[in-house]
Coordinates of C-alpha atoms and ligand atoms in Angstrom, one line a residue:
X1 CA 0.0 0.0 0.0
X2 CA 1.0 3.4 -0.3
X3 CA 0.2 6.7 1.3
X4 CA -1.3 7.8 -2.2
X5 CA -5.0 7.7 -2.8
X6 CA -7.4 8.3 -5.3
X7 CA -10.8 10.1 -5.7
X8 CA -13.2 8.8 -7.4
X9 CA -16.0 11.1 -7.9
X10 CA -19.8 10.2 -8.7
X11 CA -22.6 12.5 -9.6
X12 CA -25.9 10.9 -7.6
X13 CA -27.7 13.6 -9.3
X14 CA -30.0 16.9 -8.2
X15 CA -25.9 18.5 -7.7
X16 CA -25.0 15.7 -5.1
X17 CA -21.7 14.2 -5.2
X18 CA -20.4 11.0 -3.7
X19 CA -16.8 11.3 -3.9
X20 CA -14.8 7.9 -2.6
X21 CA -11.3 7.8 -1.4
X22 CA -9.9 4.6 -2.4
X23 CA -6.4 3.6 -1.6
X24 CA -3.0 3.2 -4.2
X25 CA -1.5 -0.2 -3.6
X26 CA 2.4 -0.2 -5.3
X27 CA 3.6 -3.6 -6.9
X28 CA 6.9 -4.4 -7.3
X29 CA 6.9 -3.9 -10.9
X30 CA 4.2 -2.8 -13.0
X31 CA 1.1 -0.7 -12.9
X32 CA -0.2 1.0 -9.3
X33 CA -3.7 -0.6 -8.5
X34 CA -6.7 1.0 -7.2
X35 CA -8.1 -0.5 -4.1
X36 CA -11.7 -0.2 -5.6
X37 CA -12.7 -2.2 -2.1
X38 CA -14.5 0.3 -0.3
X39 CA -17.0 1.0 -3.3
X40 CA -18.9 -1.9 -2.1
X41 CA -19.9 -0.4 1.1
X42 CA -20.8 3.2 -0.7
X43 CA -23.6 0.9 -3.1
X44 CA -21.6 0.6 -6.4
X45 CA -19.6 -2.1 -7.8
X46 CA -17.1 -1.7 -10.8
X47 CA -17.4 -3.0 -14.1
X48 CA -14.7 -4.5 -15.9
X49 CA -15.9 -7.5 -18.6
X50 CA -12.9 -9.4 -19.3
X51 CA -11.0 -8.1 -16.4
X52 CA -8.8 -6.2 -18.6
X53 CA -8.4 -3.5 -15.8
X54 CA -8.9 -5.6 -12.5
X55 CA -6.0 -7.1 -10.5
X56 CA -7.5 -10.1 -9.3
X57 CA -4.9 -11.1 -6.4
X58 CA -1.4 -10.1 -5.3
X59 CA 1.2 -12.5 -6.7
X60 CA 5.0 -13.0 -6.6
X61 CA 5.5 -15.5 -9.3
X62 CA 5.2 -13.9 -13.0
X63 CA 5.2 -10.4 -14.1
X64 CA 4.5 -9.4 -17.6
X65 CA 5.1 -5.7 -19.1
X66 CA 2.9 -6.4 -22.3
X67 CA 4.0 -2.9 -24.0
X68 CA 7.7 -3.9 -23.6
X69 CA 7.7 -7.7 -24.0
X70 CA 8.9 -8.6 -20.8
X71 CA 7.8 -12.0 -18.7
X72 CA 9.7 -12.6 -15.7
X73 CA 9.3 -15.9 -13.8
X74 CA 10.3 -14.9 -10.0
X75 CA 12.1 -12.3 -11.5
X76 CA 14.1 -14.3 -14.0
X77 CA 13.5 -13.3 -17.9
X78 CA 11.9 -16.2 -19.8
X79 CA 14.6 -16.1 -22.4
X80 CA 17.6 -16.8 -19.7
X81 CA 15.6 -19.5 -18.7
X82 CA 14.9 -21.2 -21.7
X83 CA 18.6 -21.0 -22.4
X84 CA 20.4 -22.1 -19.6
X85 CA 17.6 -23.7 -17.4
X86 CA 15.1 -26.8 -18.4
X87 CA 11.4 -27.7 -17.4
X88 CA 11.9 -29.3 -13.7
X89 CA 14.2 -27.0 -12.8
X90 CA 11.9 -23.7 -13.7
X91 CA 8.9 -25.9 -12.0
X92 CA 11.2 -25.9 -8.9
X93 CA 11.9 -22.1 -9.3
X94 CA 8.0 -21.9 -9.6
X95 CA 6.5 -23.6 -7.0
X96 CA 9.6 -22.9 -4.4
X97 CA 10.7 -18.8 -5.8
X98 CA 13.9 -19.7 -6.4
X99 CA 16.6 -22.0 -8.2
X100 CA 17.2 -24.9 -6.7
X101 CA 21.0 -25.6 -6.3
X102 CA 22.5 -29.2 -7.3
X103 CA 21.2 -31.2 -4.6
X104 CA 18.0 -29.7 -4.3
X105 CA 17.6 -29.9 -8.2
X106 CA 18.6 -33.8 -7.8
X107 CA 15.9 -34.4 -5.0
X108 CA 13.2 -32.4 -6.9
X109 CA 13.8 -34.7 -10.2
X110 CA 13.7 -37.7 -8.6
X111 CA 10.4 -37.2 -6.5
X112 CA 9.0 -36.2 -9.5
X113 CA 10.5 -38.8 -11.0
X114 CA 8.8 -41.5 -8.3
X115 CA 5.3 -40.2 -8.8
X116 CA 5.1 -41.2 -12.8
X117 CA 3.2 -43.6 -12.8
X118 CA -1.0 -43.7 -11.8
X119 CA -2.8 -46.0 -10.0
X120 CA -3.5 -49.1 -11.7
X121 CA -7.2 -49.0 -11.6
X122 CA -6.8 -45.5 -13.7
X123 CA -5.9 -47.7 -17.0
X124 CA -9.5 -49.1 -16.9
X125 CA -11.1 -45.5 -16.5
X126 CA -9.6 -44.9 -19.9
X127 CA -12.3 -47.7 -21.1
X128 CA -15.2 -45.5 -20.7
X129 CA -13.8 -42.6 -23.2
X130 CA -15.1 -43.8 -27.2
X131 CA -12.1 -44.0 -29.1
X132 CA -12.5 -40.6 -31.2
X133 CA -12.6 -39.0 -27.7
X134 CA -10.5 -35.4 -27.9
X135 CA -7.3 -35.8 -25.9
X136 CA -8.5 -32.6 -23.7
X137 CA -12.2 -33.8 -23.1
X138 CA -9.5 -37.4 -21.9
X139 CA -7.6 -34.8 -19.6
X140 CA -10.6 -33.3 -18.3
X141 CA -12.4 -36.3 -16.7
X142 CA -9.0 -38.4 -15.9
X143 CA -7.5 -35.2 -14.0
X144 CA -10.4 -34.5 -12.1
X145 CA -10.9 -38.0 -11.4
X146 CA -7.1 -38.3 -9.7
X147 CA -9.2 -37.1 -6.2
X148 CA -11.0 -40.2 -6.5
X149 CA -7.4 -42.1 -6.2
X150 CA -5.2 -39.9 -4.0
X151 CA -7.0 -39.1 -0.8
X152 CA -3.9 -38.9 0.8
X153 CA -3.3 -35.4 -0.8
X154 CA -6.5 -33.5 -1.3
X155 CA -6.5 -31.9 2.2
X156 CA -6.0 -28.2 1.4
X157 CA -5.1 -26.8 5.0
X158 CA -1.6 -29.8 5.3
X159 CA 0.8 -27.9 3.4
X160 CA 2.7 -31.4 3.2
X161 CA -0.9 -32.7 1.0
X162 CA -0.6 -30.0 -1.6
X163 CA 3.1 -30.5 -2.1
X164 CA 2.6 -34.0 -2.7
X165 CA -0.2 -33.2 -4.9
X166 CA 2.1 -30.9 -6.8
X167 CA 4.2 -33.5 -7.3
X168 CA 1.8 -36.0 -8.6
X169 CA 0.0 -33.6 -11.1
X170 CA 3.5 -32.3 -11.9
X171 CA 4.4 -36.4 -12.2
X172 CA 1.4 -38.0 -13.8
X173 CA 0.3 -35.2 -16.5
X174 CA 2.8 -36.6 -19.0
X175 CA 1.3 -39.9 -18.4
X176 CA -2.1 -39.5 -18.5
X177 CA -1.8 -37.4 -21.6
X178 CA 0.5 -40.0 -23.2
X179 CA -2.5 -42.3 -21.8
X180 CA -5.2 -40.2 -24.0
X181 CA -3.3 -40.4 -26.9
X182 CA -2.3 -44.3 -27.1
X183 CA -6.0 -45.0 -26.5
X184 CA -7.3 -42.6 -29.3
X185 CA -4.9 -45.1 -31.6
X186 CA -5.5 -48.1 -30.2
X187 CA -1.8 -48.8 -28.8
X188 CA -1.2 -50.5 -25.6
X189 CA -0.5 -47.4 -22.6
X190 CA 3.3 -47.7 -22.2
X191 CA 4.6 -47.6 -18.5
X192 CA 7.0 -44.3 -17.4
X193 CA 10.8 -45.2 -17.9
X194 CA 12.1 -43.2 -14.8
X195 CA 16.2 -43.2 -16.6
X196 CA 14.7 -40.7 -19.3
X197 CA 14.4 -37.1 -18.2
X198 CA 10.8 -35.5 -18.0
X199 CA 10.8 -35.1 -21.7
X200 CA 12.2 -37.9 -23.1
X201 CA 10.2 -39.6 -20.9
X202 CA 6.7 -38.2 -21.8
X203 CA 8.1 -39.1 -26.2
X204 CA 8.7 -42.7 -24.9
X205 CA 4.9 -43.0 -23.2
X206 CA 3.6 -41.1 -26.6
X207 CA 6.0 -42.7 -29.4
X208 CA 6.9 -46.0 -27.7
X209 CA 5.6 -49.8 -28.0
X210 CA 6.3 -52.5 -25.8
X211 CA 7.5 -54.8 -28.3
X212 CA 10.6 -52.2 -29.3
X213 CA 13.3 -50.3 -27.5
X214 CA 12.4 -46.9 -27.6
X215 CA 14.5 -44.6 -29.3
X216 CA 14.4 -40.8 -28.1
X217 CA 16.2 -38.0 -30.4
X218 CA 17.6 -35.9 -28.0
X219 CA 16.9 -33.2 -30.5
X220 CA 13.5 -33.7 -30.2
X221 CA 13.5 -34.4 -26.6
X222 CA 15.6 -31.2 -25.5
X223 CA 12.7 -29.1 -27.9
X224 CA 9.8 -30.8 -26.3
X225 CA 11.5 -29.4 -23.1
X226 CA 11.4 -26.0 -24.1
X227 CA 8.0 -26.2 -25.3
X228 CA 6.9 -27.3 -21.6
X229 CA 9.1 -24.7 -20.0
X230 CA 7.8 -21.9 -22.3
X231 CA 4.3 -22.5 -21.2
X232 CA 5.3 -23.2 -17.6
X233 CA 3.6 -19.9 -16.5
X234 CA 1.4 -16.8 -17.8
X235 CA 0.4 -15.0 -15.0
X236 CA -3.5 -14.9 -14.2
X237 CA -4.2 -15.9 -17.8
X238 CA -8.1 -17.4 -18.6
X239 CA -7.0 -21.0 -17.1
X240 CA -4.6 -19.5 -14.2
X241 CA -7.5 -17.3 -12.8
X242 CA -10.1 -20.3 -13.4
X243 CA -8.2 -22.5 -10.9
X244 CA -7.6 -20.4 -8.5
X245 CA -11.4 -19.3 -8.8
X246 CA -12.3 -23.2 -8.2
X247 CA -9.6 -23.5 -5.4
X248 CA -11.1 -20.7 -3.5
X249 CA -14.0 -22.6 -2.9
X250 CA -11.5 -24.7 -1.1
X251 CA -12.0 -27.8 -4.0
X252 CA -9.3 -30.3 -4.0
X253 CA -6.1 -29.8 -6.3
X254 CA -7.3 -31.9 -8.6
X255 CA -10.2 -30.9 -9.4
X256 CA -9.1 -27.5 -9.5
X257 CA -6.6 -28.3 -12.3
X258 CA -8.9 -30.1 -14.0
X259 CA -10.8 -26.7 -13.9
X260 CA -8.1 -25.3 -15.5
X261 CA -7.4 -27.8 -18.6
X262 CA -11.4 -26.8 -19.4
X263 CA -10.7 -23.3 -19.8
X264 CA -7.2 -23.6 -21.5
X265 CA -9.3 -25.8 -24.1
X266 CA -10.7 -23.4 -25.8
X267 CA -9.3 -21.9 -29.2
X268 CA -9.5 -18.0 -27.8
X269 CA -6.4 -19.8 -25.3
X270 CA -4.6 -22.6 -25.1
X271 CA -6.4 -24.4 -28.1
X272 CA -4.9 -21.9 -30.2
X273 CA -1.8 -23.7 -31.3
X274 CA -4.4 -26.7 -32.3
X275 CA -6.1 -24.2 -34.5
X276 CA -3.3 -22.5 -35.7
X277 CA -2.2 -26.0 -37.7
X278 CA -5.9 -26.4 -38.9
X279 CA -5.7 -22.8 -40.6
X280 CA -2.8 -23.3 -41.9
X281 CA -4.6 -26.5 -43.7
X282 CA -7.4 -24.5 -44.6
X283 CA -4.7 -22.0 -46.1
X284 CA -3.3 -24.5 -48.5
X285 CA -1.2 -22.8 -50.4
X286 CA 0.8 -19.8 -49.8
X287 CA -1.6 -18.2 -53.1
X288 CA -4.4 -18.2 -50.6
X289 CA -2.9 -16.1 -48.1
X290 CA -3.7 -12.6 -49.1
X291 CA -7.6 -14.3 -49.3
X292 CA -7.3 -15.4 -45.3
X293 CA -5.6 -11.8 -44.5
X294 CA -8.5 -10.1 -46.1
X295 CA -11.1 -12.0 -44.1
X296 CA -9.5 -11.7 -41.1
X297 CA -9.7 -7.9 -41.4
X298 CA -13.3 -8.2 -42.7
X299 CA -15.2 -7.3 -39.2
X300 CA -18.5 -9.1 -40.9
X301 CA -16.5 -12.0 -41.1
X302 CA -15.5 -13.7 -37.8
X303 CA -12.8 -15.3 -38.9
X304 CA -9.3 -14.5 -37.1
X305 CA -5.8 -15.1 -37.9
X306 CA -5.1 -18.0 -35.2
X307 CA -2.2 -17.8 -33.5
X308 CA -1.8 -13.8 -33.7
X309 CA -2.6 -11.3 -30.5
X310 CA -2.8 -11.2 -27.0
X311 CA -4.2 -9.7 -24.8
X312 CA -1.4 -9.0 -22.5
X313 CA 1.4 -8.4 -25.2
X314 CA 1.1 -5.4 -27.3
X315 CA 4.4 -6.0 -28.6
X316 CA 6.1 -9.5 -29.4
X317 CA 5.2 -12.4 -27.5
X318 CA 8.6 -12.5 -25.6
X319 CA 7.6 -16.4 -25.6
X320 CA 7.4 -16.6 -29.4
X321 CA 10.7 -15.2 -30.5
X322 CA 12.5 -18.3 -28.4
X323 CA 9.6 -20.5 -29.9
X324 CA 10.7 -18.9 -33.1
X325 CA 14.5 -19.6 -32.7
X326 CA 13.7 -22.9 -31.7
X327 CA 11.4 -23.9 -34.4
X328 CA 14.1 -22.7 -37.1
X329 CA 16.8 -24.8 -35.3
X330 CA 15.0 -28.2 -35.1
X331 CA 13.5 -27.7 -38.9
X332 CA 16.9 -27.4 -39.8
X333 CA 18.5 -30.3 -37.3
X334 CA 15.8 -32.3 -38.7
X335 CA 16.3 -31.3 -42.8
X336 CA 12.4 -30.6 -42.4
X337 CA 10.9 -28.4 -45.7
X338 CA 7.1 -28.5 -45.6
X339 CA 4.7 -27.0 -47.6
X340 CA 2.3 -26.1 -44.7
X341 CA 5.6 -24.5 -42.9
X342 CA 6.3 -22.1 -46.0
X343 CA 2.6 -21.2 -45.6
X344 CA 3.1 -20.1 -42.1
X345 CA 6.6 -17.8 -42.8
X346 CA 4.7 -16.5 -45.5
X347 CA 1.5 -15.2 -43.3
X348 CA 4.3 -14.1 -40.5
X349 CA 5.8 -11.3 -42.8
X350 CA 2.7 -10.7 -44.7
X351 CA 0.6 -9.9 -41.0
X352 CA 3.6 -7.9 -39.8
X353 CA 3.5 -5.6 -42.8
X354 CA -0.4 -4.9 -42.8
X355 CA -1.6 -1.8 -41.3
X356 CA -4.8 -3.6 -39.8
X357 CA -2.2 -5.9 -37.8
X358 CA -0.1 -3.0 -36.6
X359 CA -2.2 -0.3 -35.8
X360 CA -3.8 -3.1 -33.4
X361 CA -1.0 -4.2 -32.1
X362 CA -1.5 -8.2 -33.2
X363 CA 1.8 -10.0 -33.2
X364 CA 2.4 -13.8 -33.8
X365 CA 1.9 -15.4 -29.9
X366 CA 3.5 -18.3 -28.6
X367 CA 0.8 -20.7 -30.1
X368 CA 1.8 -19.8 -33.5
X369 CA 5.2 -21.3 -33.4
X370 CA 4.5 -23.3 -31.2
X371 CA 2.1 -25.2 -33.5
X372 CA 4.5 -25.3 -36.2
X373 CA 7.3 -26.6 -33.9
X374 CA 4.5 -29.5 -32.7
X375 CA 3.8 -30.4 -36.1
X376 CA 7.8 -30.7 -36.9
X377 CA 8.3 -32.9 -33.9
X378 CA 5.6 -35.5 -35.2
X379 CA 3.5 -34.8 -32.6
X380 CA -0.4 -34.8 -33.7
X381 CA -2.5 -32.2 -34.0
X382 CA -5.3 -33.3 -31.4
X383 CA -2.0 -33.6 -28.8
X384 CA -0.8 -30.2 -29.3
X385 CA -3.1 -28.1 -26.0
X386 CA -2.6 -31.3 -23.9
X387 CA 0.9 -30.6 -24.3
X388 CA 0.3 -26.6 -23.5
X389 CA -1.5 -28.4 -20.3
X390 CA 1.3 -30.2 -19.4
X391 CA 3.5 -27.7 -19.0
X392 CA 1.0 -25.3 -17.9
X393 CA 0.3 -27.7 -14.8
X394 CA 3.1 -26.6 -12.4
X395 CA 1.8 -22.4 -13.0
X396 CA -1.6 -23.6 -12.2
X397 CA -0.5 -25.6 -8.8
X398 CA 2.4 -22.8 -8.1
X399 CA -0.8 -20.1 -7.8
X400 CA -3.3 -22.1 -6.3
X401 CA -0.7 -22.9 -3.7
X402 CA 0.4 -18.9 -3.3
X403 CA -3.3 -18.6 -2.6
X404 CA -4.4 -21.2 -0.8
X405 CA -1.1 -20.6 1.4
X406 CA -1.9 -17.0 2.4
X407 CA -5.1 -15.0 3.3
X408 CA -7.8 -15.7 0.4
X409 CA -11.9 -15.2 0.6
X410 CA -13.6 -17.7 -2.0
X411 CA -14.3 -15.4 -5.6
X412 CA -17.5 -14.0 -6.0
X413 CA -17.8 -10.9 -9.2
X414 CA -20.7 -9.4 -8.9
X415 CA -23.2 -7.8 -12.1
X416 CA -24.8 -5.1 -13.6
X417 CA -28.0 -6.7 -13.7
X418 CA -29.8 -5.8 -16.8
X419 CA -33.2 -8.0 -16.6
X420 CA -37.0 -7.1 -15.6
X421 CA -37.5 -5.3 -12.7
X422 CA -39.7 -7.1 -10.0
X423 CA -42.8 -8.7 -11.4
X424 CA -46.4 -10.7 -10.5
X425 CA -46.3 -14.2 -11.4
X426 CA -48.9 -14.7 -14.3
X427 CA -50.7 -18.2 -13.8
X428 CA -50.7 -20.6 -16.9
X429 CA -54.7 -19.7 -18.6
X430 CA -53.5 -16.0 -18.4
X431 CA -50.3 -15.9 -20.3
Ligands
LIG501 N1 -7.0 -11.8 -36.2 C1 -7.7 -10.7 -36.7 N2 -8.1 -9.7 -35.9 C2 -7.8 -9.8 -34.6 C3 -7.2 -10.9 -34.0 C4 -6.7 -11.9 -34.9 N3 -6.1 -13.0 -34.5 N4 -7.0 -10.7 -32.7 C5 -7.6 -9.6 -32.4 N5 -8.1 -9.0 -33.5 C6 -8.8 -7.7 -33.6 C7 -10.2 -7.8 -33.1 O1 -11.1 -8.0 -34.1 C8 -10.4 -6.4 -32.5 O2 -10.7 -5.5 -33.5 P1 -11.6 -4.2 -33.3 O3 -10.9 -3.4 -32.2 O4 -11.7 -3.6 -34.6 O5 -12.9 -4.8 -32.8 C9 -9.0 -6.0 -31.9 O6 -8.1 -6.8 -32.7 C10 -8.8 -6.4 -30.4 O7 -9.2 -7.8 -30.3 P2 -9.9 -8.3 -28.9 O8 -10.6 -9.6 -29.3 O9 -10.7 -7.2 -28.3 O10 -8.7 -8.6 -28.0 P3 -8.6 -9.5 -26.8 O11 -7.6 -9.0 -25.9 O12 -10.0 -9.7 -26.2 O13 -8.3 -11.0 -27.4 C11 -7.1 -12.8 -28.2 C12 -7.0 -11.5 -27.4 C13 -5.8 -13.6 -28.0 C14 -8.2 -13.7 -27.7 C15 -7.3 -12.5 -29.7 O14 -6.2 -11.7 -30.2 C16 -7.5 -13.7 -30.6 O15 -8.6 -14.2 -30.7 N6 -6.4 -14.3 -31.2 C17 -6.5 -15.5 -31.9 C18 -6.5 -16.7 -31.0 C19 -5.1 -16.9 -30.4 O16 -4.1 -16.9 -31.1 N7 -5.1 -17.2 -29.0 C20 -3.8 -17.5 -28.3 C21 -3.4 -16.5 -27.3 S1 -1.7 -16.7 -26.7 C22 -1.7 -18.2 -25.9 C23 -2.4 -18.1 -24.5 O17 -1.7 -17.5 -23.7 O18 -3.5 -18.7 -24.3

């Protein structure tokens, strides 16, 4: 807080004035906030649809400058950590604030490493899915459905129950999405292989079959890597701010993640990089382009260039240059020329000369490359947000822990209500 305060003045009409002094809190970094707290008890609410002006909680983990195309993770700038860090170690930096050194980095891998595999009985749940089941409607249910298993760590107020849960959701994401994607093709579930690192690892449950030795490109595995680590976090994005809504309530980790994979789902978020690859196919060639740019600028037409704009960033997705880099290094490592790729390249420099995209400020995001890079690694198209929710899992836990660890009151927006004023019920013969 600090000793500053604004005024906010409202006209109540016939020359009265209600004016309101509501405190200046001071972050760290970033905007001032208005404590808009006391409007409550002077009889008006704010109104903020999308909460694109509302600070929703105080938080120590990410900060974003959007204008600038900053993220910090605990302070740390997301491209130092995508270069010298990997996954685990930013999940430790995450959940604990700061980098673990050797030993604790050792310890952290291998309990993570001894909570891969899920109770046996969870391979049978898997039965109840039809086969052409999405991936995410798989993570949904099977997520959520962990509380069912793992009563031993769903009691909110033992801090030692949500670490553990943070280590089996952490653990057993890879799994279960590996899980949802062997049963969509009808290949036996492979088991974790604890000797491969988290990566290489979750390759071997998606690529692997019993009857072979599984064989891991280190290339590929060190880029899946990056893909988890550059989604680790986002602040109090859609998904973010829907599990921590759910855990206020005081729900159960689980189902409180499983929260979250619903609302990264959908294309507006994390099911972007799904959709980006599917308008790319719809592209087909790069002579359709300047067709696609056209109706994305069309405001009749509600098509939108996937994978471009953010809310947040009004510059470059500081996620999507390293996405970027990365995709250019493993198409070249892996000699990979695709049409569908030269489509994409083409639409990058053709959006980021058109005055529509840069007078609004709409830059490629993360799920842009990142879809491209998926689709190079061999992974399907259906996988590609399960793989958003995997490494999105730790940011989820690292914030419902923050809040569930400190002083929170359960999250309740109010309205401007809009509907019929009070009315008499009109029985049936008279209406
Ligand atoms: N293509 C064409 N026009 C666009 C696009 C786009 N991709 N994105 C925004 N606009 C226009 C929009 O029509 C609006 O125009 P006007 O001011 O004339 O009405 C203006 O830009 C502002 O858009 P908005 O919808 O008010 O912005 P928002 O902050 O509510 O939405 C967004 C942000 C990411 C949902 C949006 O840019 C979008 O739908 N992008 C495509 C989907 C996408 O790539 N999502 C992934 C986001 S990054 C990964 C993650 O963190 O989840």
């Amino acid at each position: 807080m600090t000793d500053k305060t604004a005024t906010l003045s409202i006209d109540r009409g016939e020359g009265k004035i209600d004016a309101i002094d509501l405190p200046v809190m001071e972050g760290s970094l970033g905007p001032n906030v208005v404590n808009v707290g006391a409007l409550t008890a002077n009889g008006y609410f704010t109104y903020d649809p999308g909460f694109t002006s509302t600070a929703a909680c105080e938080s120590k983990i990410t900060f974003i400058d959007g204008e600038k195309g900053i993220l910090l993770h605990r302070g740390y700038p997301i491209e130092q950590l995508a270069e010298h860090s990997d996954y685990l170690e930013t999940c430790y930096l995450l959940l604990y604030g700061e980098l673990p050194n050797p030993a604790e980095k050792h310890e952290f891998v291998s309990i993570v490493g001894k909570h891969t595999m899920v109770h046996e009985q969870i391979r049978t749940f898997f039965n109840g899915f039809r086969r052409d089941a999405h991936p995410m409607a798989i993570m949904c249910g099977v997520v959520g459905a962990l509380s069912a298993f793992y009563h031993d760590s769903t009691d909110i107020s033992d801090s030692h129950h949500r670490t553990v849960a943070a280590y089996r959701l952490i653990a057993k994401m890879p799994t279960i999405a590996a899980m949802s994607y062997k049963f969509s093709i009808g290949q036996p579930f492979m088991y974790p292989d604890n000797s491969l690192n988290y990566a290489a690892n979750f390759l071997h449950m998606m690529f692997g079959v019993p009857c072979e030795a599984s064989n891991i490109s280190p290339t590929i595995a060190k880029a899946m890597d990056r893909i988890f680590l550059l989604h680790a976090d986002h602040e109090q994005n859609a998904s973010t701010s829907t599990v921590r809504l759910a855990g206020s309530s005081q729900a159960n980790p689980f189902a409180c993640i499983a929260a979250g994979i619903a609302a990264l789902w959908g294309p507006s978020h994390g099911g972007a990089n799904e959709a980006v690859v599917k308008m790319l196919e719809e592209i087909e060639s790069v002579d359709n382009i300047d067709k696609f740019i056209a109706r994305a600028k069309d405001k009749d037409d509600p098509f939108r260039l996937m994978g471009f704009g953010h809310r947040v960033y009004k510059n470059f997705d500081p996620r999507a240059k390293v996405m970027k880099q990365a995709a250019d290094e493993v198409l070249e490592e892996l000699g990979i020329q695709d049409e569908m790729l030269e489509i994409a390249k083409r639409l990058e420099e053709i959006a980021l000369k058109d005055p529509y995209f840069i007078e609004k400020k709409l830059y490629p995001n993360v799920d842009f490359y990142s879809g491209i890079i998926l689709k190079a690694l061999g992974i399907p198209t259906s996988m590609f947000t399960v793989i958003f929710a995997i490494g999105r899992t730790v940011g989820w836990i690292a914030h419902w822990n923050e809040m569930i660890s400190g002083s929170y009151r359960i999250g309740r927006p109010r309205q401007l209500y809009t509907g019929y004023a009070q009315r008499d019920f009109v029985p049936l013969d008279n209406r």
